[in-house]
Tab-separated table of C-alpha atoms and ligand atoms in Angstrom:
chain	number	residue	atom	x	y	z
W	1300	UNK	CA	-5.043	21.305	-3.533
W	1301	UNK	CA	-1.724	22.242	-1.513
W	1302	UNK	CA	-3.054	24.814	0.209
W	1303	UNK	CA	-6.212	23.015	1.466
W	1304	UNK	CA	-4.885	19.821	2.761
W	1305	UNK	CA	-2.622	22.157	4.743
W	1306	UNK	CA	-5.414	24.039	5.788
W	1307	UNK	CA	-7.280	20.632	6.617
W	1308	UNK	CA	-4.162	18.759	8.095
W	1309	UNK	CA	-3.641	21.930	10.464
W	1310	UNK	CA	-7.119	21.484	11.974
W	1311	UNK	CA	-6.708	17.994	12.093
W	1312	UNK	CA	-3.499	18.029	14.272
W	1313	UNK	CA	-5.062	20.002	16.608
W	1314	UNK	CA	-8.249	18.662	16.714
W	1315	UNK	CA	-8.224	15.183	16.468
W	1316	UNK	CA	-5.320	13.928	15.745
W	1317	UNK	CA	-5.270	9.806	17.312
W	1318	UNK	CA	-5.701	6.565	16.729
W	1319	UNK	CA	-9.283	5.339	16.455
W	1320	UNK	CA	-9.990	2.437	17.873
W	1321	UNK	CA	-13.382	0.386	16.487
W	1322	UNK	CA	-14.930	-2.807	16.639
W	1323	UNK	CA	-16.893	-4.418	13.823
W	1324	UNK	CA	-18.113	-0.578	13.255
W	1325	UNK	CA	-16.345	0.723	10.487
W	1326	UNK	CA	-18.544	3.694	9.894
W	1327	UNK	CA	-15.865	5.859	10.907
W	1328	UNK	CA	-14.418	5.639	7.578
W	1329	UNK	CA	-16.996	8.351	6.722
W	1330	UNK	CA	-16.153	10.048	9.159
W	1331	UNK	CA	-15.153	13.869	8.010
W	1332	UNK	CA	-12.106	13.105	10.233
W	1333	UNK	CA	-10.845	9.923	9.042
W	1334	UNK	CA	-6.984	10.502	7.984
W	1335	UNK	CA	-4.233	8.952	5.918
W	1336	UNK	CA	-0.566	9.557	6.929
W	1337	UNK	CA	1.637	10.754	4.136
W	1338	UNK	CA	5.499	11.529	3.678
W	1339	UNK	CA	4.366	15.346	5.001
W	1340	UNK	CA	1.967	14.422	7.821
W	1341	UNK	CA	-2.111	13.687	7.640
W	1342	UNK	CA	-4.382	14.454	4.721
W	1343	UNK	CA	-8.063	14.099	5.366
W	1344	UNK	CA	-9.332	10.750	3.639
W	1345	UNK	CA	-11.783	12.700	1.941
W	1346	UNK	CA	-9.409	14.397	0.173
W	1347	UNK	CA	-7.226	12.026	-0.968
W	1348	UNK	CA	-8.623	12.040	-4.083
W	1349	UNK	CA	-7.552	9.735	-7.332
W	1350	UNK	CA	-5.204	7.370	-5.912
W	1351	UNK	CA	-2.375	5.033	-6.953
W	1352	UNK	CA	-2.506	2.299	-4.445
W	1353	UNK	CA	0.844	0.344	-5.624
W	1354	UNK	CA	3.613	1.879	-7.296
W	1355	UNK	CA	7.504	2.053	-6.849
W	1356	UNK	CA	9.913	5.430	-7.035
W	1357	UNK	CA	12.821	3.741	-6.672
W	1358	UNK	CA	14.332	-0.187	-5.575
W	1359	UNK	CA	17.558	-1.361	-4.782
W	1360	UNK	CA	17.319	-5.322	-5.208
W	1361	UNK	CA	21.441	-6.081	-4.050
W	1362	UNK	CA	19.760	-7.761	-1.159
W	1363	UNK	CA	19.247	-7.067	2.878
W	1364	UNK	CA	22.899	-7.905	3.556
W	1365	UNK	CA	24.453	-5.506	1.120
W	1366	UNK	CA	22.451	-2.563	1.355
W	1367	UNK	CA	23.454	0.554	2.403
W	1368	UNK	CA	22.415	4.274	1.704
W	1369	UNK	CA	25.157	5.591	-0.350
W	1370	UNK	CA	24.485	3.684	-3.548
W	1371	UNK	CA	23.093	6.052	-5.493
W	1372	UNK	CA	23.214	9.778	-5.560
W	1373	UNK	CA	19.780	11.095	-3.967
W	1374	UNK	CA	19.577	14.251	-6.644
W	1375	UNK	CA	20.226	12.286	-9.411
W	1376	UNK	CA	17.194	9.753	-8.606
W	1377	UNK	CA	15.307	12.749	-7.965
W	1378	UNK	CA	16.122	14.397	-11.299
W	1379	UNK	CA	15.102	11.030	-12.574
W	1380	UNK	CA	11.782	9.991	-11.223
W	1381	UNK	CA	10.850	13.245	-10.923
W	1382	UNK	CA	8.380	14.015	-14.493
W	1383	UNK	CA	6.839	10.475	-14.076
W	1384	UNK	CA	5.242	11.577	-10.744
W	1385	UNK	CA	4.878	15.330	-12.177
W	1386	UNK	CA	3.258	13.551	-15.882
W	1387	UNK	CA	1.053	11.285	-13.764
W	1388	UNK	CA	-0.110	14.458	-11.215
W	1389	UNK	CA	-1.359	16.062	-14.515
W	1390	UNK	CA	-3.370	13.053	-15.257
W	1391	UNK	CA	-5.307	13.463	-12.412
W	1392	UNK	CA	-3.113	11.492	-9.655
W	1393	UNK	CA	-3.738	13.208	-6.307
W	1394	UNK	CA	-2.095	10.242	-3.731
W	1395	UNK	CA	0.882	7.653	-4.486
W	1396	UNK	CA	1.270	4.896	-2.244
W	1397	UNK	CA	5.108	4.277	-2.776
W	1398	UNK	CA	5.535	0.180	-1.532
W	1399	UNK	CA	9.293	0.198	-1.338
W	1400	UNK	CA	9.462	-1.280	1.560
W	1401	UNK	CA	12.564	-1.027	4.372
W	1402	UNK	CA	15.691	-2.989	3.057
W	1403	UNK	CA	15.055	-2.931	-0.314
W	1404	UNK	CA	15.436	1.005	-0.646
W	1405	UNK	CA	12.776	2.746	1.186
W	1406	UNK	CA	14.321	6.659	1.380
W	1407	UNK	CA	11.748	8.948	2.856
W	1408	UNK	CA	14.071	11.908	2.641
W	1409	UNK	CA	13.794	11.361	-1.271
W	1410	UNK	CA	9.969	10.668	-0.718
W	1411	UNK	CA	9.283	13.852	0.821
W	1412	UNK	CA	11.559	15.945	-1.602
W	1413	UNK	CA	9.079	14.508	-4.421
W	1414	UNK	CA	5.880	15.126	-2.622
W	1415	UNK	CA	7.029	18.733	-2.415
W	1416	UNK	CA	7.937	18.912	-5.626
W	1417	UNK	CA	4.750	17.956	-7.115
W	1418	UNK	CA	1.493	17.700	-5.828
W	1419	UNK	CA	1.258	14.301	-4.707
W	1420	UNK	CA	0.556	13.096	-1.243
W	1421	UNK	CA	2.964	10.235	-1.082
W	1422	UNK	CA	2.241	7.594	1.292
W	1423	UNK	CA	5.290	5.333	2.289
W	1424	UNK	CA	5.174	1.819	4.961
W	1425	UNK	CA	6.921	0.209	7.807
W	1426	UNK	CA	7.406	-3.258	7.666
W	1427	UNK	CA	9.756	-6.040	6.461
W	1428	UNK	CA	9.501	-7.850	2.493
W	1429	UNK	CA	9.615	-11.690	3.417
W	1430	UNK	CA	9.150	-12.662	-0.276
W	1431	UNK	CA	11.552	-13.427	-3.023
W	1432	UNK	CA	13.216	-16.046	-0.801
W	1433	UNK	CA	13.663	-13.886	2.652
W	1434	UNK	CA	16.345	-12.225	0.367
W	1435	UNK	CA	15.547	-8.973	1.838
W	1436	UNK	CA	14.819	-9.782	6.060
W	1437	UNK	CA	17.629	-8.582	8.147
W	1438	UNK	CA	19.135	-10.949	10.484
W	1439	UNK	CA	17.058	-9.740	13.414
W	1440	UNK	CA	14.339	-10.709	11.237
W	1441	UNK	CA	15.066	-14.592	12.653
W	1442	UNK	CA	15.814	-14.183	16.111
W	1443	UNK	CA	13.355	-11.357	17.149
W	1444	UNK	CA	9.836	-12.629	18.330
W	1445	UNK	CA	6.571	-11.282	16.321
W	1446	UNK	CA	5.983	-8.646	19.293
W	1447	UNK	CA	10.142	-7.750	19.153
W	1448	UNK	CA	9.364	-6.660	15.273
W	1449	UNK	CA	6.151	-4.915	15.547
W	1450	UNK	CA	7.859	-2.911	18.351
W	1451	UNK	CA	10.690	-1.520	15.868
W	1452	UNK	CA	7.391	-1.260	13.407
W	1453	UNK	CA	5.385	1.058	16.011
W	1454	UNK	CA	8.262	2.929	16.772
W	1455	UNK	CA	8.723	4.121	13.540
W	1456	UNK	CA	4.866	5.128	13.516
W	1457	UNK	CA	5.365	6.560	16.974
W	1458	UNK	CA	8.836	8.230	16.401
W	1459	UNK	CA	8.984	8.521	12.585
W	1460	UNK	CA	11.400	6.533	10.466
W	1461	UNK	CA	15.429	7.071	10.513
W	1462	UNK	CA	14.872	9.886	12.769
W	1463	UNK	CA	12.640	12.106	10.048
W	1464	UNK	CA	10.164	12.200	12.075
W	1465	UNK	CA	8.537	11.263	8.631
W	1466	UNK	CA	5.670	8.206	9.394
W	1467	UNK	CA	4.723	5.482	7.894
W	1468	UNK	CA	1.237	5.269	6.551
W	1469	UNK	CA	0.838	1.631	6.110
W	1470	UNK	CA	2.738	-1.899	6.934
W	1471	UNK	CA	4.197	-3.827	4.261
W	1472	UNK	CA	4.988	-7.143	4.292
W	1473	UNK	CA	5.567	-10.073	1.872
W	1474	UNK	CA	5.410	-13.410	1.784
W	1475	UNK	CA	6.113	-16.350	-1.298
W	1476	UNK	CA	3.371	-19.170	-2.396
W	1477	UNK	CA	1.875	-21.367	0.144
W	1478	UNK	CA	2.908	-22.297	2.357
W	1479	UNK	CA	4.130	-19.415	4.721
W	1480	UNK	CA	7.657	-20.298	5.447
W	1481	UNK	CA	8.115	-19.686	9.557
W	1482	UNK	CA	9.763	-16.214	9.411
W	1483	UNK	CA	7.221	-15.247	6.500
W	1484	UNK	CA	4.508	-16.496	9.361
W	1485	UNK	CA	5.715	-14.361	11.819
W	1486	UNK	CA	6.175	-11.020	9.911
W	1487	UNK	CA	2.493	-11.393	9.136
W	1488	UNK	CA	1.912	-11.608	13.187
W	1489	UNK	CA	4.104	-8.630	13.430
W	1490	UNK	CA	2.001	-7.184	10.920
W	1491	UNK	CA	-1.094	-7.706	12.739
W	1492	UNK	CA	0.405	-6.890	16.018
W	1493	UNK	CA	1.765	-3.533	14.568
W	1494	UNK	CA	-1.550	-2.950	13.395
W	1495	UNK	CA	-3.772	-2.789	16.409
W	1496	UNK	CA	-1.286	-0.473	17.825
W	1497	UNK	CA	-1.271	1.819	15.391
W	1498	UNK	CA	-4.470	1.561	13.178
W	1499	UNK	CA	-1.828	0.930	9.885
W	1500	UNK	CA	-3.437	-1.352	7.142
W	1501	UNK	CA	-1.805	-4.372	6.380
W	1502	UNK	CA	-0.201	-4.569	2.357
W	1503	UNK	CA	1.232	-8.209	2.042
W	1504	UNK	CA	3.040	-9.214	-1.631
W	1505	UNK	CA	1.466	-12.638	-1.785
W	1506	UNK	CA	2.515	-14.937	-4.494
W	1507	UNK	CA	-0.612	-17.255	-4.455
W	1508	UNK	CA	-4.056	-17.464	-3.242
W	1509	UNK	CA	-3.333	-20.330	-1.095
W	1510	UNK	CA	-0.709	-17.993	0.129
W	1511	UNK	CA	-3.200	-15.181	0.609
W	1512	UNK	CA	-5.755	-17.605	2.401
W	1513	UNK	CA	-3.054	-18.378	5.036
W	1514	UNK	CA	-2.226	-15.039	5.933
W	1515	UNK	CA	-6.453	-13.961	6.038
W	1516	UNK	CA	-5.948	-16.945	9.156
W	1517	UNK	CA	-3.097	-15.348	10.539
W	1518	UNK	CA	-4.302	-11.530	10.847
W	1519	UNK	CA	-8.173	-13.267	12.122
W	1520	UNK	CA	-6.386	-15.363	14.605
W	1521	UNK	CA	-5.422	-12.137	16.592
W	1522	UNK	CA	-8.559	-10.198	16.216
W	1523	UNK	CA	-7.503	-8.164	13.235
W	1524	UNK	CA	-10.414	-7.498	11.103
W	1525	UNK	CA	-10.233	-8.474	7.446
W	1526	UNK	CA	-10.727	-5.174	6.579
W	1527	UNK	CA	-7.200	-4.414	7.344
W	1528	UNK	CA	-5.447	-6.790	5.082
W	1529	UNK	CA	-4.679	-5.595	1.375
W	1530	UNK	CA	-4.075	-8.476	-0.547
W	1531	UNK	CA	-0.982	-6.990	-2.795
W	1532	UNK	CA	-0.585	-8.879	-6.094
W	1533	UNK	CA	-4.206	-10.528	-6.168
W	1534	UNK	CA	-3.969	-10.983	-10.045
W	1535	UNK	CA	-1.213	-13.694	-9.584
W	1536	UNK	CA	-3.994	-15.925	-8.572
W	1537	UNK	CA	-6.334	-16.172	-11.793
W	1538	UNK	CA	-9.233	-18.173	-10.025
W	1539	UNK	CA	-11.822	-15.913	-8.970
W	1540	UNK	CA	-13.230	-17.625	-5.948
W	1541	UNK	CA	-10.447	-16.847	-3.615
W	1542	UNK	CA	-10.609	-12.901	-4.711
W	1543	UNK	CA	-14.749	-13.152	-3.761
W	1544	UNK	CA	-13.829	-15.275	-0.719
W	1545	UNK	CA	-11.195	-12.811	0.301
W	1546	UNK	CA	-13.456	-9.388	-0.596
W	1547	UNK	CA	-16.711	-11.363	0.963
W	1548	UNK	CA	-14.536	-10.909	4.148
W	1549	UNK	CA	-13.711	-7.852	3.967
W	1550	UNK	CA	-10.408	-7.742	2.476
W	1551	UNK	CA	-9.117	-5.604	-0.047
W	1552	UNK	CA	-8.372	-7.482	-3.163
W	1553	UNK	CA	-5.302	-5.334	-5.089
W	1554	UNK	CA	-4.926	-5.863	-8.679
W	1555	UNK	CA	-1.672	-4.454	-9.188
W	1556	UNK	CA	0.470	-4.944	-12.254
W	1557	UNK	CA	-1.430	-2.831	-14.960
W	1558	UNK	CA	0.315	-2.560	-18.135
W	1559	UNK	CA	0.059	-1.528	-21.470
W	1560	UNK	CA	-0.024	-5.703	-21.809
W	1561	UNK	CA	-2.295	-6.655	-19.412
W	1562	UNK	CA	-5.438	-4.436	-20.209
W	1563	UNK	CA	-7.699	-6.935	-20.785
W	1564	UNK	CA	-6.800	-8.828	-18.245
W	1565	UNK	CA	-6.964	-5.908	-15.626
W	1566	UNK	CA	-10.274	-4.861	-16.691
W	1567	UNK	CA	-11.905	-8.536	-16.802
W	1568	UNK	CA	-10.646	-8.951	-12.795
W	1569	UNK	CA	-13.098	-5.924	-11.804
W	1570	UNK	CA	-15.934	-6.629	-14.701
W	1571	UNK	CA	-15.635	-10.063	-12.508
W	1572	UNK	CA	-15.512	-8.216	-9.054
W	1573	UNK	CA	-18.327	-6.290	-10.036
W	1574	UNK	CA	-20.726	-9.252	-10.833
W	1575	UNK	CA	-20.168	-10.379	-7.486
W	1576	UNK	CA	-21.231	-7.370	-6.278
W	1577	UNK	CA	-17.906	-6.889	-4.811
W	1578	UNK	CA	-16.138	-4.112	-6.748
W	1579	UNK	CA	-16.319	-1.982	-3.370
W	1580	UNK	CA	-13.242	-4.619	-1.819
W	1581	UNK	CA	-11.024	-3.804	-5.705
W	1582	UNK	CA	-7.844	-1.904	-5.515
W	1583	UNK	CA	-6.013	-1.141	-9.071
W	1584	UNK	CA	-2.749	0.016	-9.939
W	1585	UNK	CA	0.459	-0.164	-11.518
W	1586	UNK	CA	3.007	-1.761	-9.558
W	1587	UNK	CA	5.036	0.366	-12.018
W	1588	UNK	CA	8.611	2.803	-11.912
W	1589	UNK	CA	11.320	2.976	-10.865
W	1590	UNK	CA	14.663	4.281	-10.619
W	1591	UNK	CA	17.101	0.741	-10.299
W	1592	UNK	CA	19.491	1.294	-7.948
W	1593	UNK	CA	23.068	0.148	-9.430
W	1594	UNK	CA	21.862	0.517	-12.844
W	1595	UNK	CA	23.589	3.565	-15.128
W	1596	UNK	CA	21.082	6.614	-14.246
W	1597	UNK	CA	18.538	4.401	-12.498
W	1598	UNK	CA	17.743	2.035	-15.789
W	1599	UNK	CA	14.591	1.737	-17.595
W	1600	UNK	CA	11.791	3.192	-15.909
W	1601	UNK	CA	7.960	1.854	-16.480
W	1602	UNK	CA	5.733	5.060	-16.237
W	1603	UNK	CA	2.610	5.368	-14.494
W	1604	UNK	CA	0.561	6.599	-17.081
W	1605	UNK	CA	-1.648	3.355	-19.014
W	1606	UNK	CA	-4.514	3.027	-15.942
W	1607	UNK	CA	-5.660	7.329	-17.296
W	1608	UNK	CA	-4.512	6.264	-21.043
W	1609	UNK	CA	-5.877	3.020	-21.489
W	1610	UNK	CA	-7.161	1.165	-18.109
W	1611	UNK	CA	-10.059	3.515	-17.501
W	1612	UNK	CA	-11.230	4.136	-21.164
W	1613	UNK	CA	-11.048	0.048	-21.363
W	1614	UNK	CA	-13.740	-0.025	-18.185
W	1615	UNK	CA	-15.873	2.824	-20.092
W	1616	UNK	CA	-16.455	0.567	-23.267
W	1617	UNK	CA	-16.279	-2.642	-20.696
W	1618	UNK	CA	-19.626	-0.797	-19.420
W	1619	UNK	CA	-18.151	0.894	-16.249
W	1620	UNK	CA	-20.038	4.162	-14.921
W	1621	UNK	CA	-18.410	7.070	-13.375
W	1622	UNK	CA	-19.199	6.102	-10.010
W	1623	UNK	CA	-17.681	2.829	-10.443
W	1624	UNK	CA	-14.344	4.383	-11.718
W	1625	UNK	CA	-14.291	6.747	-9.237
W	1626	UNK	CA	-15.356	3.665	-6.457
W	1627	UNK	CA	-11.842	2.059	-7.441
W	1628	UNK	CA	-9.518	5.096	-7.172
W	1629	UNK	CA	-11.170	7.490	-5.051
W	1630	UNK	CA	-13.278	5.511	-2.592
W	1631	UNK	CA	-11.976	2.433	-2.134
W	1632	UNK	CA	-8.254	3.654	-1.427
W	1633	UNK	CA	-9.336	6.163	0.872
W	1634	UNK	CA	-11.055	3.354	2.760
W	1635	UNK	CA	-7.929	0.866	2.235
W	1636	UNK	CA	-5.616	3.539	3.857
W	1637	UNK	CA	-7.314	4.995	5.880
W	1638	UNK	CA	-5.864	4.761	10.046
W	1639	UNK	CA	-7.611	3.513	12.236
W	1640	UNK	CA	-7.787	-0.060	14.169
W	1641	UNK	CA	-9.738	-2.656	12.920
W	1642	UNK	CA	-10.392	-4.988	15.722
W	1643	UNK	CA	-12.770	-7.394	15.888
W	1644	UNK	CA	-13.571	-7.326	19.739
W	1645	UNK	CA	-14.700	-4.667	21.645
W	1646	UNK	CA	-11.817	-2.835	23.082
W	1647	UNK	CA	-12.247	-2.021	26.489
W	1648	UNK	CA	-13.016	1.692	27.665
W	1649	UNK	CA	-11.384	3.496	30.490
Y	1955	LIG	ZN1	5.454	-3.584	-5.925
């Protein structure tokens, strides 16, 4: 698997290695050339494979004001998140999309050590977390305009983050219940501004559907297709008509949050996404992990095993085929992440 998405990525960088730019043509999601950006560079969509779409390695919570790289010593988080990503790799996890976002302990150095250290593509984001009561927004977060923070966003596309050259491979934002405060407002414009410059979809932590129904507005009002906007944390909203409305659109509706708890639950969101004929807009996943930063050896840490030990053989007795299971992790994600922009007027050729 290594060896071939080298082998792929290496063609890729020489060959075709841009951003696409489309317009209400999405076909080129097929396309054999259609990329995701991991911690160690492009991996053909195609071969992304079974993919957790919403997961954690590790979070520091003390806050945008107090955070600061040396709390924690990077080998001993590696020693400990390392078997959960190695334990869910032998399930059959091929791609991790780590949403830790900047400010709230995003380490791509560690990222990159654990992607080479396992198997795993790990995806990581750009992006500012608005949620939880702005309690992780820098300062600049208030005075810059929406275009000021989408530039620092595209630069780490363009430049790679911290000087890694290591790129994001989507934008992550959040935002509370409804409604938007004004910075949360404007980190959703940066979001969508970000996004047409560098073909990154657009994860948002939404608390509500109201919520989620504000920011659709937001990324349509400056020609951002829906089809660039994952709705992160869908299944805090239990009422089904804003997940169709959403996924009718062309959003991607993310069920996050699966535990051994919430089976049911999890499975009954898709066996309703499905009746609508709309299971092709459903992302799944844990939300699970992760080492606590400031907590003695990183704390209690939620695996990522329960969607192979218990989600999926809950969809086979729910009545779910193969294709259908392999629609939610394999297709859809590929689709979710893959970069490219996803504009809804024609962009003008030169
Ligand atoms: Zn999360």
């Amino acid at each position: 698997m290594q060896r071939r998405n080298f082998i792929r990525t290496g063609l890729l960088l020489s060959a075709s290695y841009a951003i696409k730019a489309y317009s209400n043509n999405l076909d080129f999601l097929n396309s054999s050339d259609a990329y995701l950006m991991t911690v160690n560079g492009p991996v053909i969509a195609d071969t992304a494979g079974f993919t957790l779409t919403h997961e954690h390695a590790l979070v520091d919570f003390i806050g945008a004001d107090k955070i600061s790289p040396g709390r924690y010593i990077p080998d001993e988080a590696f020693e400990k998140i390392l078997p959960y990503l190695k334990e869910v790799a032998d399930a059959g996890c091929q791609t991790f999309v780590e949403c830790t976002p900047n400010y709230l302990g995003r380490d791509v150095h560690l990222l990159q050590r654990l992607s080479k250290a396992t198997s795993l593509n790990i995806i990581t984001n750009t992006g500012y977390y608005g949620a939880a009561g702005e309690k992780f927004l820098p300062p600049h977060a208030y005075t810059e305009t929406a275009t000021q923070l989408a530039a620092r966003w595209i630069k780490e596309w363009e430049d790679g983050i911290d000087g890694t050259g290591i790129k994001p491979g989507f934008i992550k934002t959040g935002v509370d219940k409804y409604p938007l405060s004004a910075v949360q407002q404007k980190i959703v414009e940066a979001a969508a501004l970000t996004h047409l410059s560098t073909g990154l979809s657009i994860g948002i932590h939404t608390g509500d559907g109201d919520a989620a129904m504000e920011e659709l507005k937001i990324i349509k009002s400056k020609d951002v297709l829906p089809d660039a906007w994952i709705w992160i944390h869908a299944q805090n909203e239990s009422r089904r008509d804003y997940h169709f409305k959403a996924a009718k659109e062309g959003s991607w509706v993310s069920f996050d949050g699966v535990s051994p708890g919430s089976i049911k639950k999890h499975v009954n969101f898709l066996r309703d996404m499905k009746a609508e004929k709309l299971l092709h807009k459903a992302l799944i996943s844990h939300d699970a992990g992760w080492y606590h930063v400031g907590e003695i050896n990183g704390g209690d840490f939620r695996n990522y095993n329960c969607i192979f030990t218990e989600l999926i053989p809950a969809m086979k007795n729910e009545g779910f085929t193969q294709n259908e299971i392999e629609q939610v992790f394999i297709k859809n994600p590929a689709r979710a992440f893959v970069v490219g922009i996803k504009k809804t007027k024609k962009p003008s050729t030169n």
